Every structure is written in C-alpha cells, then in structure tokens.
Coordinates of C-alpha atoms in Angstrom, one line a residue:
X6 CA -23.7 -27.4 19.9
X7 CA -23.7 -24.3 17.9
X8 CA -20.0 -22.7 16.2
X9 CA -19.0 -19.1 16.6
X10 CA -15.8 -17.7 15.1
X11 CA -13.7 -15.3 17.4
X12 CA -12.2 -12.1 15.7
X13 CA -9.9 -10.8 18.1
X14 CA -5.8 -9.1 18.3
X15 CA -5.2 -9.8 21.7
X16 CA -4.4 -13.2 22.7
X17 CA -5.4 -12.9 25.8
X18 CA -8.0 -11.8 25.2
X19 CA -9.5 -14.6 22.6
X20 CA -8.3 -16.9 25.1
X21 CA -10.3 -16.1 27.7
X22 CA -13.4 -15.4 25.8
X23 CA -13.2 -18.8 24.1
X24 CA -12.5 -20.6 27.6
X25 CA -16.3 -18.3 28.9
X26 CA -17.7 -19.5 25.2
X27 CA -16.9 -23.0 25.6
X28 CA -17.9 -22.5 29.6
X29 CA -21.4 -22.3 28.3
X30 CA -21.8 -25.7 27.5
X31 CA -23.6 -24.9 24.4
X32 CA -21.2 -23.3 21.9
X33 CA -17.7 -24.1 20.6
X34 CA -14.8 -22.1 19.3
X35 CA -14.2 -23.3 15.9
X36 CA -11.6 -21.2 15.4
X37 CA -9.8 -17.4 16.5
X38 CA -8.4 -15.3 13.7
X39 CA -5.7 -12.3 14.9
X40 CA -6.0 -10.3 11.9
X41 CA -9.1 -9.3 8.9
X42 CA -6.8 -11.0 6.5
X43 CA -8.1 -14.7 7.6
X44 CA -12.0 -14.4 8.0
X45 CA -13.1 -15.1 4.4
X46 CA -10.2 -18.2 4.5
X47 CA -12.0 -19.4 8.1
X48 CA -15.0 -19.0 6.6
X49 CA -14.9 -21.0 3.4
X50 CA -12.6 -24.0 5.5
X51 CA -15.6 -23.9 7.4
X52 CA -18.2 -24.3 5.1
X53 CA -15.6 -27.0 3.2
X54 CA -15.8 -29.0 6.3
X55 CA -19.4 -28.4 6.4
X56 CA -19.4 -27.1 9.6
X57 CA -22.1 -24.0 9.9
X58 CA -21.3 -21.0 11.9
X59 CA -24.0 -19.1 13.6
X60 CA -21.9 -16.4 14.7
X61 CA -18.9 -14.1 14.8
X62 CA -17.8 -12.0 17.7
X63 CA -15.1 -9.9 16.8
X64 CA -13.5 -6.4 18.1
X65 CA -13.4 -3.2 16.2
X66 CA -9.1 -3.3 16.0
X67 CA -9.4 -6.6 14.1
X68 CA -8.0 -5.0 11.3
X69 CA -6.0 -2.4 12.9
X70 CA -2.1 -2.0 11.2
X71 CA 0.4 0.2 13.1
X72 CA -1.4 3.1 14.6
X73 CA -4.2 3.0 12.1
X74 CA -7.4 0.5 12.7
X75 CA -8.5 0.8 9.4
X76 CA -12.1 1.0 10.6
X77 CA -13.3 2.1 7.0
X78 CA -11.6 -1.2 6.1
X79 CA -13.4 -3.0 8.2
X80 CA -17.0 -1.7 8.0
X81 CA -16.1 -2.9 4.0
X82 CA -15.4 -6.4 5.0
X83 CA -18.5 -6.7 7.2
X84 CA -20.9 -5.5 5.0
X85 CA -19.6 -8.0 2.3
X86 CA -19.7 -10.5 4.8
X87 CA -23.0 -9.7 5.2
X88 CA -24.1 -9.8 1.8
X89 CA -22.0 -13.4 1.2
X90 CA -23.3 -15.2 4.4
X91 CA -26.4 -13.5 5.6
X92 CA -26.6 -16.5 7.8
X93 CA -23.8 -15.8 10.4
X94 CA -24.7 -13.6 13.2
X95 CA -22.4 -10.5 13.8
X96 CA -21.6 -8.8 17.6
X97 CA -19.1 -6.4 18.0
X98 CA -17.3 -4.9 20.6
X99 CA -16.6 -1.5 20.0
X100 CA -14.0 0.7 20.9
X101 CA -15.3 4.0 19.5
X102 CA -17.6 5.9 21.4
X103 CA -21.0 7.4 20.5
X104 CA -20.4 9.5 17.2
X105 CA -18.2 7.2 15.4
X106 CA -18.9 7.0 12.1
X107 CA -17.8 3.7 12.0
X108 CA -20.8 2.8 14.4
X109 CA -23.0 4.6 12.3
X110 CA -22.1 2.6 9.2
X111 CA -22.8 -0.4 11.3
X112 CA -26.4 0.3 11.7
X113 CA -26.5 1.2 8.4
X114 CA -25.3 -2.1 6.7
X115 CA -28.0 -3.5 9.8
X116 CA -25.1 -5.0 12.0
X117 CA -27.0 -4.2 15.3
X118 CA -25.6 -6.3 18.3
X119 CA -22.8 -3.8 18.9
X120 CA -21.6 -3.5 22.3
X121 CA -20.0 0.1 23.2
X122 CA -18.0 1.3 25.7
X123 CA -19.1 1.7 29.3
X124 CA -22.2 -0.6 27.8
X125 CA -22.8 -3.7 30.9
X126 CA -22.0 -6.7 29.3
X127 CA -21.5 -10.7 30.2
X128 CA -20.2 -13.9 28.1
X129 CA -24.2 -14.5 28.3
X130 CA -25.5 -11.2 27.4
X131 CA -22.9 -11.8 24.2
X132 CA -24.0 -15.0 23.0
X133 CA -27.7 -13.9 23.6
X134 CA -27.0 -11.2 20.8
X135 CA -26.3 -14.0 18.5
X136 CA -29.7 -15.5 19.2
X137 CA -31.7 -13.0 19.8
X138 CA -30.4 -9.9 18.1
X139 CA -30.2 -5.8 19.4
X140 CA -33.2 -4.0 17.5
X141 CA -33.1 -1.2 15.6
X142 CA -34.2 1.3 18.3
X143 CA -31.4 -0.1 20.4
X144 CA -28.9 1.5 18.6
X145 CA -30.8 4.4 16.2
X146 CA -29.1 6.6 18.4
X147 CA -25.3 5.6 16.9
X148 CA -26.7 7.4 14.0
X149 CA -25.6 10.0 14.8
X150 CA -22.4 11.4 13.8
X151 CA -19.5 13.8 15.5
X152 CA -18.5 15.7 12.0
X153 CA -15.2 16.5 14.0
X154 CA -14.6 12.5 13.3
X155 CA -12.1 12.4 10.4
X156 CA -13.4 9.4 8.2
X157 CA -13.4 8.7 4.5
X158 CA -12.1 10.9 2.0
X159 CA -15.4 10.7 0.0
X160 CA -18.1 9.3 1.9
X161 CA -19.9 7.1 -0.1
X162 CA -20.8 5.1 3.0
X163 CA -19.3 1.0 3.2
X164 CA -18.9 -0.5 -0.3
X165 CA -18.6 -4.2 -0.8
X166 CA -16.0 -5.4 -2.7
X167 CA -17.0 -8.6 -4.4
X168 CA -19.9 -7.7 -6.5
X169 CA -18.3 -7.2 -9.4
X170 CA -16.1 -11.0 -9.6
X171 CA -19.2 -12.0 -8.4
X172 CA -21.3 -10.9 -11.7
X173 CA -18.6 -12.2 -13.6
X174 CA -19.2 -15.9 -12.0
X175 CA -22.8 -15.6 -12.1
X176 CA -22.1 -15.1 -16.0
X177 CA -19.7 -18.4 -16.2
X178 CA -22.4 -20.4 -14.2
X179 CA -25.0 -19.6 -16.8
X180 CA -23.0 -21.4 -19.2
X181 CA -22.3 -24.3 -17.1
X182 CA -25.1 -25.3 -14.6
X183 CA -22.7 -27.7 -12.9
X184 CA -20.4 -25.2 -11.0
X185 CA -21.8 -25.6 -7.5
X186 CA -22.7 -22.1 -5.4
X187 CA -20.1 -22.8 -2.9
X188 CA -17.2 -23.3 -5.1
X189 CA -18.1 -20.3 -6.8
X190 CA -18.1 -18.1 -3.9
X191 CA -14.8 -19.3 -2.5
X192 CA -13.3 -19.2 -6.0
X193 CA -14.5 -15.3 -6.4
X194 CA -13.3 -14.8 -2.7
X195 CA -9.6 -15.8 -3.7
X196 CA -9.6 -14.2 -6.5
X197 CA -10.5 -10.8 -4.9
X198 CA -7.5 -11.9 -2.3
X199 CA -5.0 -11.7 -5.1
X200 CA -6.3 -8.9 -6.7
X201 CA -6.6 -6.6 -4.2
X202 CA -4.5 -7.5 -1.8
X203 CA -6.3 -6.9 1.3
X204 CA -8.4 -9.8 2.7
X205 CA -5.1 -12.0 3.2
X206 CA -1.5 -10.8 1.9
X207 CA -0.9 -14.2 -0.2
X208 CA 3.2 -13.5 -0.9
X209 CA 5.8 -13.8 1.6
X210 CA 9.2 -12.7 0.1
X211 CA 12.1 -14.7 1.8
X212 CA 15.1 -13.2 1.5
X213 CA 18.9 -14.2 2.8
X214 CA 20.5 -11.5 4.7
X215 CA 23.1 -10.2 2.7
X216 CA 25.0 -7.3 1.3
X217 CA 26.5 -7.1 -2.5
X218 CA 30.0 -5.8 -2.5
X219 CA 30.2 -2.6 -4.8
X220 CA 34.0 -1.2 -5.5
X221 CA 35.2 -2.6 -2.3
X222 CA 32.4 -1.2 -0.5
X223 CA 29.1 -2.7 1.2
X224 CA 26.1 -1.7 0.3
X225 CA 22.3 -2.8 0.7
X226 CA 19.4 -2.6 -1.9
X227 CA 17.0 -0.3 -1.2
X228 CA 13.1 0.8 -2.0
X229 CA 12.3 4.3 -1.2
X230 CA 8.5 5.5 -1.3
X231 CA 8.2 9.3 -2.4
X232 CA 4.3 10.9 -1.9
X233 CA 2.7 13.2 -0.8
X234 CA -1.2 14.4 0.3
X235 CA -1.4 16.7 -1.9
X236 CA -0.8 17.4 -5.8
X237 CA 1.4 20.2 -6.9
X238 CA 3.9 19.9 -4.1
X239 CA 6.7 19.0 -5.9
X240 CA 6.6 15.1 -5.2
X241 CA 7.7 14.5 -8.9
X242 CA 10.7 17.0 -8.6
X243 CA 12.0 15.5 -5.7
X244 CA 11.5 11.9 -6.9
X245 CA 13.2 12.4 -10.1
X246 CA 16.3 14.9 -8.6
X247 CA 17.1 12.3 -5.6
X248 CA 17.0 9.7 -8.2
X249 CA 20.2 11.9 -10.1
X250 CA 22.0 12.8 -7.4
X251 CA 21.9 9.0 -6.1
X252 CA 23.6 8.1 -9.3
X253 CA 25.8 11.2 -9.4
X254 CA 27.6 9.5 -6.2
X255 CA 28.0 6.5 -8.3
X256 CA 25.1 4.2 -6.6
X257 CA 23.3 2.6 -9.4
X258 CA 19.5 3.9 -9.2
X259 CA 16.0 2.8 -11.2
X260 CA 13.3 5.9 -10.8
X261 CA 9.4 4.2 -11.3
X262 CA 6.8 6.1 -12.1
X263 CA 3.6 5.8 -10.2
X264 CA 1.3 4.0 -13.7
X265 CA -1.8 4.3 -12.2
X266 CA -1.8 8.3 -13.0
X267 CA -1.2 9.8 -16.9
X268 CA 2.5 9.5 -17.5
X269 CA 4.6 12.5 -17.1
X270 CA 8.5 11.3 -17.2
X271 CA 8.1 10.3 -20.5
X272 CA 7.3 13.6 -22.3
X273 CA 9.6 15.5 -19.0
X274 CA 12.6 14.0 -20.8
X275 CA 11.7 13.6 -24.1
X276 CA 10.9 9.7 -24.1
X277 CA 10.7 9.8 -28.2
X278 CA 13.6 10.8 -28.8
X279 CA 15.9 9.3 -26.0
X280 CA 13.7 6.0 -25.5
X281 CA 13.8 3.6 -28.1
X282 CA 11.6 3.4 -31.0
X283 CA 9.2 0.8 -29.5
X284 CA 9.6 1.7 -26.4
X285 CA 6.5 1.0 -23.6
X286 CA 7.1 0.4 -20.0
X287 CA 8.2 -2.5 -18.0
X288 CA 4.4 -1.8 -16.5
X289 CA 3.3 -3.3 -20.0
X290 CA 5.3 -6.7 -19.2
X291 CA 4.3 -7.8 -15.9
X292 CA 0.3 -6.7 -16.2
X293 CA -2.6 -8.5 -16.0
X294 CA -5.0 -8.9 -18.6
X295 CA -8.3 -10.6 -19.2
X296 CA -6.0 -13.2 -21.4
X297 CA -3.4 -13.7 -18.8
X298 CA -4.7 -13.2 -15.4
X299 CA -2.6 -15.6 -13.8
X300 CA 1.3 -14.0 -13.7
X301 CA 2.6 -16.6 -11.5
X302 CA 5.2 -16.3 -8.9
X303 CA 8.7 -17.6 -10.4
X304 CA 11.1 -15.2 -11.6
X305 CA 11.8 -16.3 -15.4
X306 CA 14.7 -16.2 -17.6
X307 CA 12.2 -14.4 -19.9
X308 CA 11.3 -11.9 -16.8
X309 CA 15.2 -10.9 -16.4
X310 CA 14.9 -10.4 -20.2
X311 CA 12.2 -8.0 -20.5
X312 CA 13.6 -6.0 -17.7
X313 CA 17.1 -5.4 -20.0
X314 CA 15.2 -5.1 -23.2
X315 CA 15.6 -1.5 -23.8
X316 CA 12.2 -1.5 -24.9
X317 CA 11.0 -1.0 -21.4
X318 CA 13.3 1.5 -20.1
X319 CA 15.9 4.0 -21.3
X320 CA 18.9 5.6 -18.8
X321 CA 18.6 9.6 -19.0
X322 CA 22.0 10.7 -17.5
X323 CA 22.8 7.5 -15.5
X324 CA 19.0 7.2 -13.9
X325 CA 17.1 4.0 -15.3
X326 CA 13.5 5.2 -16.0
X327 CA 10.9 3.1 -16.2
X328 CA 7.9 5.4 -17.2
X329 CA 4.4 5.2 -19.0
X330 CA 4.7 6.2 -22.7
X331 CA 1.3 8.3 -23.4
X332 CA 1.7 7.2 -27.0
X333 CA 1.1 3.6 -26.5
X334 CA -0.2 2.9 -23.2
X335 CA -3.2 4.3 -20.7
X336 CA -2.7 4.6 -16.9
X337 CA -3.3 0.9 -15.2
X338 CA -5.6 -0.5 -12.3
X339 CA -4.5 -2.0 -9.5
X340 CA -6.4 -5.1 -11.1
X341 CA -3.9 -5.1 -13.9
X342 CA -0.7 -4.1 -11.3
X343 CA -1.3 -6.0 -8.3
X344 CA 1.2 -6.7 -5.4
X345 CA 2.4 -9.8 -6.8
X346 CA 3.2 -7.7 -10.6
X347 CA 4.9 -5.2 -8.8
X348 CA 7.0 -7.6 -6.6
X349 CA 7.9 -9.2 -10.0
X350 CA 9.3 -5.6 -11.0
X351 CA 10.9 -5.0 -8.3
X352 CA 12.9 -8.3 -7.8
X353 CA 13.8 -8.3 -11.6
X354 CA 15.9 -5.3 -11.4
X355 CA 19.1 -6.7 -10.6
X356 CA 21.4 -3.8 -12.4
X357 CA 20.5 -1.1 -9.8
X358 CA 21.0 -1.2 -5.8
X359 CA 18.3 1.8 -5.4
X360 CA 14.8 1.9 -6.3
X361 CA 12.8 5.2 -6.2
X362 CA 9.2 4.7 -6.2
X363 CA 7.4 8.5 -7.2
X364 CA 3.8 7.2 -6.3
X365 CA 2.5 11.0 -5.6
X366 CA -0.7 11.2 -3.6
X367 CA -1.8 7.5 -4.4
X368 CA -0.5 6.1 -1.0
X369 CA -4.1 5.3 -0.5
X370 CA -4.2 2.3 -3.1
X371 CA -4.2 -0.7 -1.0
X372 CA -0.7 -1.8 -3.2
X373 CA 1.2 0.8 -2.2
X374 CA 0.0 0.5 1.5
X375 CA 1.9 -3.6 1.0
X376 CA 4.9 -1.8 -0.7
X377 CA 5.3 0.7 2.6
X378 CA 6.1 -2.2 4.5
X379 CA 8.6 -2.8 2.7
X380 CA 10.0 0.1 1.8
X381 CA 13.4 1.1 4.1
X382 CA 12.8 4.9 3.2
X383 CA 9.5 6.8 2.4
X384 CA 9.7 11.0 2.0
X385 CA 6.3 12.8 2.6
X386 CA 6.7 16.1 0.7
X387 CA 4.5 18.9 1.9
X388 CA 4.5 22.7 0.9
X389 CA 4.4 25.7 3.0
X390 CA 0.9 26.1 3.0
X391 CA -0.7 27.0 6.6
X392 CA -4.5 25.6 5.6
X393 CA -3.7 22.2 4.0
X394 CA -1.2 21.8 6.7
X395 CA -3.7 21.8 9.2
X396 CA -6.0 19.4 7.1
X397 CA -2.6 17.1 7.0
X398 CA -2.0 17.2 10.5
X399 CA -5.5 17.7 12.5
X400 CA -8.1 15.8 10.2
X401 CA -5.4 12.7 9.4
X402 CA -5.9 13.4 5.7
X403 CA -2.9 11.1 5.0
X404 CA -1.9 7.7 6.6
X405 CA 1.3 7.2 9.2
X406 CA -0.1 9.9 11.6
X407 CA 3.5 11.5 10.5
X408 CA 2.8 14.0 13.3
X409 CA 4.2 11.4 15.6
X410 CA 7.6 10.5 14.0
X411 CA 10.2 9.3 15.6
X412 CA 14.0 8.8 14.8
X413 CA 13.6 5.1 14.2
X414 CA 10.5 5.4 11.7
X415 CA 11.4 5.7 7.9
X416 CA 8.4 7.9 7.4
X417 CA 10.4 11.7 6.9
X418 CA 8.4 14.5 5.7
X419 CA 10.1 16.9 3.7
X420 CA 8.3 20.3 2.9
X421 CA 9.3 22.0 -0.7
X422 CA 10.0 25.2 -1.6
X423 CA 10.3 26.8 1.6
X424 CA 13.0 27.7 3.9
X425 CA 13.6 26.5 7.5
X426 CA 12.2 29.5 9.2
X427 CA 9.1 28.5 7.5
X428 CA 9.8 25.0 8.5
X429 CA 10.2 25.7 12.1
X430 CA 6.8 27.6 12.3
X431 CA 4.7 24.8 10.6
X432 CA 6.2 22.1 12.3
X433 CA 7.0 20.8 15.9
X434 CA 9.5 17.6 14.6
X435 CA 12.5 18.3 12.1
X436 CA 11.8 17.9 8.3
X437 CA 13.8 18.5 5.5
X438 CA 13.6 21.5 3.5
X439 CA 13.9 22.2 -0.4
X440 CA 14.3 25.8 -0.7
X441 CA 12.1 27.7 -3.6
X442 CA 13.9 27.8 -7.3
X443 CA 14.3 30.3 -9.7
X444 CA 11.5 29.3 -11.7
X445 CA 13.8 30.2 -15.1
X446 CA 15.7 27.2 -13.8
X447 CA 13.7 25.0 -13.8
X448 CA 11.7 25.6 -16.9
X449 CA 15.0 25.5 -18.8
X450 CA 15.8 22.3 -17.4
X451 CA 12.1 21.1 -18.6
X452 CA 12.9 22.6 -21.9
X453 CA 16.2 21.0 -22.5
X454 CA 14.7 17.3 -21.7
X455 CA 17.2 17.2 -18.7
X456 CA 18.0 16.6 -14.6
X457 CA 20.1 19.5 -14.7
X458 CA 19.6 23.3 -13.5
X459 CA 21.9 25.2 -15.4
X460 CA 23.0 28.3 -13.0
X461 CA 26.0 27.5 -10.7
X462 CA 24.2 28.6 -7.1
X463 CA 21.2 27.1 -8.4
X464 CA 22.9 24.2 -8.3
X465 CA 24.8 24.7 -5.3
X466 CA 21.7 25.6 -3.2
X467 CA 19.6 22.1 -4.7
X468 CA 22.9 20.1 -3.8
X469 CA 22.7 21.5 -0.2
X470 CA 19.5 20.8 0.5
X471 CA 19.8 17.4 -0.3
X472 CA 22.8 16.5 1.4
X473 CA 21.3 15.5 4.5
X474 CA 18.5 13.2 2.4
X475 CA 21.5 11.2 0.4
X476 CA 23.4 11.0 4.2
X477 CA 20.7 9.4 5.4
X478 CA 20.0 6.9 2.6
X479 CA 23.5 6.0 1.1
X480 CA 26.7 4.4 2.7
X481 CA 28.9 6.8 4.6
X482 CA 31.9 6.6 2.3
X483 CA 29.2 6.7 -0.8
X484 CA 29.1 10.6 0.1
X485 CA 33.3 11.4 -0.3
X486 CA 32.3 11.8 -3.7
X487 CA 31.5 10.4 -6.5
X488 CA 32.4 6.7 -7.4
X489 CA 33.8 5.5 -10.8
X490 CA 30.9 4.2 -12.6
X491 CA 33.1 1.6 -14.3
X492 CA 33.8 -1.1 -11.1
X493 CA 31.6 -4.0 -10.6
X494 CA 27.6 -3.4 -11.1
X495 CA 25.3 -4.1 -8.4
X496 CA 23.3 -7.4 -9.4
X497 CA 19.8 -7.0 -7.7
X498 CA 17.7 -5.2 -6.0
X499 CA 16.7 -7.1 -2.9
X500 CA 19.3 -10.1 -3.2
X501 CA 20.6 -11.9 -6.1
X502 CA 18.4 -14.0 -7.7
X503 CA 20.0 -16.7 -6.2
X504 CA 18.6 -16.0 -2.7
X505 CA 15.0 -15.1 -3.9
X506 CA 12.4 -17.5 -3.1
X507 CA 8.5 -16.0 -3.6
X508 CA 6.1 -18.5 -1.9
X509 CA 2.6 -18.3 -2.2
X510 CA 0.7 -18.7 1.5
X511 CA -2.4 -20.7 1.5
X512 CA -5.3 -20.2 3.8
X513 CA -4.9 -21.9 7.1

C-alpha cells in the first residue's frame, strides 16, 4: 500500500479526502499537517520510521497566515522540497486562477500535477497524478503571467533555502565518512528551523496573566512595532519621540533599534559621549556566532546582568536605548539575531513596562513577521505622497492589507508630516497625523544630541498630535499627567521572571 501526506487548512476538508484516499484501497494517510510549519518534521519522522512517501497532496493556502497566503513562501518550500526528496510526488490544488505567478513558478521548479479552478477532478484523477504525472504541455500555458499580479518585491523566481547549511554538512561529512545522509539532512533541516524561523515556530512563550502594580496603578507590559514601506518617512522620528513622551508620563520605556540596518541612534544622541566608554549593544550579548551557535532557552542570572550592565545601553532623558554603536559593531543577520535572541532581549528587560521596537521598512524579515504577533501595538507611518500611496494600497507593497483595518486590529497607520485635510483625501479609514516641522527645529534638536524641539508651539503642536497615539497605548489615569519617576519600578517586560517559562516545541 503506497503513503501520501495530506497538506491541507481545512479540517474538513483533510477529513474527507483522507476517508476518499483510504476509500481506494490502495493508499494510506500517513499523516495531515494544518500548517507549512510541519512538512519537513512529517517528513523526516517518516523517513525515521522508514516509512516512504510517494506523494503529497496539498492546497495552495497551506501556508496562508491572517489574510496573507504567503504563496511566495510556499513556492520556496516546495522547490526545496523538491530538491531534498526528489522522490515524493507533488499535486496541488490551486486556488489562483490562470496568471498567477505562483502557478507559473510551479511549472518552473517542474511541479506539474496542479489542479486549477473550474479544472474536473475526482479522488482518482488525484491519485493518478501521483503515478502518472501532468506533462509539461499540460500546463505551459500557466506560464503565463497577469503583470497586474502583485508578487515579489524582486523577482528572482523561488529560491531554496537550505543550500547553504547544506554545503556546510557536505564539508563536516568529508571529514567524517560515518555521518549517515539522512541524519545529515534532518540535522540541516532543524537547523534552518531555528535559524530562520519559518518552517516550524520552535518557541512557545507561556506567560501567567498578570498586571504589575505601578504607583498604585495597573499597568500591562507592552511591545509596540513602528515601520513603515517606505524610507524617509519619518519612522525613526516617531519611534524615538513616542518613546520620550511615554516616559515623560512617567511609564518606564526601552526604545530598540532595528540592528539589521547601519546604526543611527547612536551618533543621533551622541552615543560617545553620553554612552559609556565601552559601550556596544545588548545586540552584541544575545547574538549568534560561529563559536556559539546554540543560545539556549533559559533566562540566566548572567542574561539579567548583561541587560543592566551599562555597557549595553545608556538612558538619554529617561528613554533606555539600546542602539548599534558604528564604532564597534556592523549591522547583524537574522542568522546572528534570530527569534529565539530577540525573545531573550525582550524578556530580560525587566526595568521598563514599554518596549518600542523602530524596525523601519524591514517588516519583511521573517523575525519581525514572529515579533508582530506579538506585538499589542504596531504604527505604519506613511507620508503624503499620492504615487507611493497608491503602490502601498493597490499593489500590496507592504504586509497586513492595512487598507482593511478595523477598530479591533493593532495595525494603525499614521501618515507624517501632513495635516488632516491631506489625511482625509488619501485615505478612506482614520489615521493619525504628524503635522510637518519647522525644519530649524528639528535640526537644532539633532544638533544638541537631544528629544527636545526647543520652540514653545513647536512643542505644543508635536504634543497634540500625539495625544491620541499615548491615549491609545497607556492607562487612562497615565495621561493626567506626568507620574513621579521615584515610586516603585516596573520589573519586566512581559511578566516577572518568575512567571516566564520558554519551552522549546519538538516536531510531532
């Protein structure tokens, strides 16, 4: 009796498929994955059990997260899949009509049993693709392409992902002819898991419901995401003046630089001489290197210790900083700052309730994408800029579909220097508006190394605008004013450590 695998969202939908499969008489279900993030861990338990597959039928929303299916994503995985089991079968039922580029990059990486929409199909004609597969001419025509398609931001066509780990084995078997081939692939295969977080989120962060009690009042921790699609908008600007008006009302507040760009907050406040002699990030602390590749999970004395050592972060008028020093340190890879490292970050900051994450028009890197989930806040800012509006809004050039936001999302676009009868021209939902600065101000504030504009209505207008932002992140009786900095700190940033406990998940 031959094995397929069954890729599949819908429940119903699996179920009823494996019930036709198994109907047959001559195939099994060996197993039914929900979600991309569990076919390479299916796979290898497979081949473990040395059970062979002949086939996978999957759907094209296997991978599909929100709103977005990710279908870029997925023609990735496949062609990988491809490349590490030539030997498993592929059909795919499509939900993208003729022009897709997904379906195009399908016949390109030679996945060819691909049933569309409005295609005649049975349980038969399904597992007859496994057997005897679609030729080429069956499907040339998906070729071709609707331009009108938004699809990826530099089409280099699907790229697999493990080529590189998998040199790097090839080199370690070399020296030792006992590894055994399928060892090695499943070894590279969870390595690329933890790296890049994408095949199968390994963490799960379990944390007790709870609030910390903060000068008599409640108040929760919270990681807010600040981006944008586009550079020169103003992301920084807004990142780093929320941060100081956050701490002005008396909330304690950590701003993080986004280190996979050239650091910028370092030399914007005059790191050298504010930071402390030796000062390099907390970056530098928690990333991988070729000598110490595995971090670990557990949250250390020693990790609360480098997270107070003023050697990896200086306060610039009450806003922690944590921010690449140019001198010393090179932008990082999401090799080097993985989930997992930035988890560790964020869990070890136990002086400051907020978290500001400035990660500009990176939202793309598969780590941020993790840290969006868990975000409880995340600002889009924008400019008033008709064309790259339209590529923003009509060719999906950035994730969330943020055309479509509703009161409950935490997705809130906020368009910078611009005023609100700009606002309500560009826009059919409500954003929030940063209205244009003298730009005397703000150089002088650059040039004095400092938060603060200098000019009174300057000030005034900056405070204004963002007084509906802080309403809608801080604690109602946090915006009376400001609260005496002196009362009891805030110890944590999702719970006290007390309450933290990081499991890693293994494959099923």
């Amino acid at each position: 009796m031959k094995n397929v695998l069954v890729g599949t969202p819908n429940h119903n939908f699996a179920s009823e498929l494996k019930k036709q499969i198994e109907g047959t008489g001559d195939y099994r279900v060996y197993d039914t994955i929900v979600s991309e993030e569990d076919l390479f861990q299916v796979i290898n338990k497979a081949n473990e059990d040395g059970i062979a597959l002949q086939g996978l039928i999957l759907q094209s929303n296997l991978a599909k997260k929100f709103e977005d299916k990710r279908l870029d994503w997925l023609a990735d995985i496949l062609l990988t899949l491809k490349q590490e089991h030539p030997e498993i079968a592929i059909t795919i039922l499509v939900d993208e009509k003729e022009g897709h580029p997904f379906l195009a990059e399908l016949v390109q990486i030679g996945i060819w049993n691909i049933f569309t929409p409005g295609k005649k199909y049975s349980i038969s004609g399904i597992l007859n693709s496994l057997s005897t597969p679609f030729t080429f001419s069956d499907v040339a025509h998906l070729r071709n392409i609707d331009p009108l398609i938004p699809w990826r931001k530099i089409n280099r066509g699907p790229q697999a992902f493990l080529i590189p780990e998998k040199e790097e084995e090839n080199k370690k078997k070399s020296h030792n002819p006992k590894i055994i081939e399928k060892k090695s692939v499943t070894k590279v295969v969870e390595q690329k898991v933890i790296n890049k977080q994408i095949i199968k989120k390994q963490y799960r962060i379990n944390i007790t419901n709870q609030v910390e009690e903060y000068i008599g009042m409640n108040i929760e921790r919270k990681l807010i995401l600040v981006s944008s699609p586009f550079s020169g908008t103003g992301c920084t600007f807004f990142a780093h003046h929320l941060s100081k008006l956050i701490s002005d009302k008396g909330v304690g507040v950590t701003y993080i630089e986004n280190p996979f760009t050239p650091g910028y907050t370092y030399d914007r406040f005059y790191g050298k001489k504010n930071s402390a002699d030796e000062y390099i990030s907390l970056f530098k602390a928690f990333a991988r290197d070729s000598q110490n590749n595995d971090l670990g999970l557990n949250i250390t004395a020693d990790d609360l210790m480098k997270v107070e050592n003023p050697t990896h972060y200086w306060e610039q008028e009450g806003v922690r900083l944590i921010a690449l020093n140019p001198l010393r340190e090179s932008q990082y890879s999401e090799m080097q700052l993985d989930l997992m490292a930035f988890t560790k970050i964020l869990l070890t900051l136990q002086k400051t309730p907020y978290v500001i994450l400035d990660i500009g028009t990176d939202m793309e890197k598969e780590v941020y994408k993790e840290l969006a989930t868990l975000a409880d806040h995340s600002f889009v800012i924008v400019g008033p800029d008709i064309p790259k509006r339209e590529q923003l809004f009509t060719q999906q050039r950035f994730p969330g579909k943020l055309h479509q936001h509703s009161e409950s999302s935490n997705i809130e676009t906020v368009c910078n220097q611009s005023t609100k009868k700009i606002t309500d021209n560009l826009f059919q939902e409500d954003v929030y508006v940063i209205p244009q600065l003298p730009s005397e101000e703000v150089f002088l504030a650059q040039y004095n190394g400092s938060f603060q504009l200098q000019g009174r209505e300057v000030t005034k207008k900056l405070h204004s605008a963002f007084a509906p932002i802080l309403e809608r992140i801080l604690p109602e009786k946090f915006m009376n004013g400001a609260v005496n900095h002196k009362g009891k700190p805030l110890r944590g940033f999702f719970k006290t450590l007390r309450n933290i406990n990081i499991t890693e998940v293994k494959g099923d």
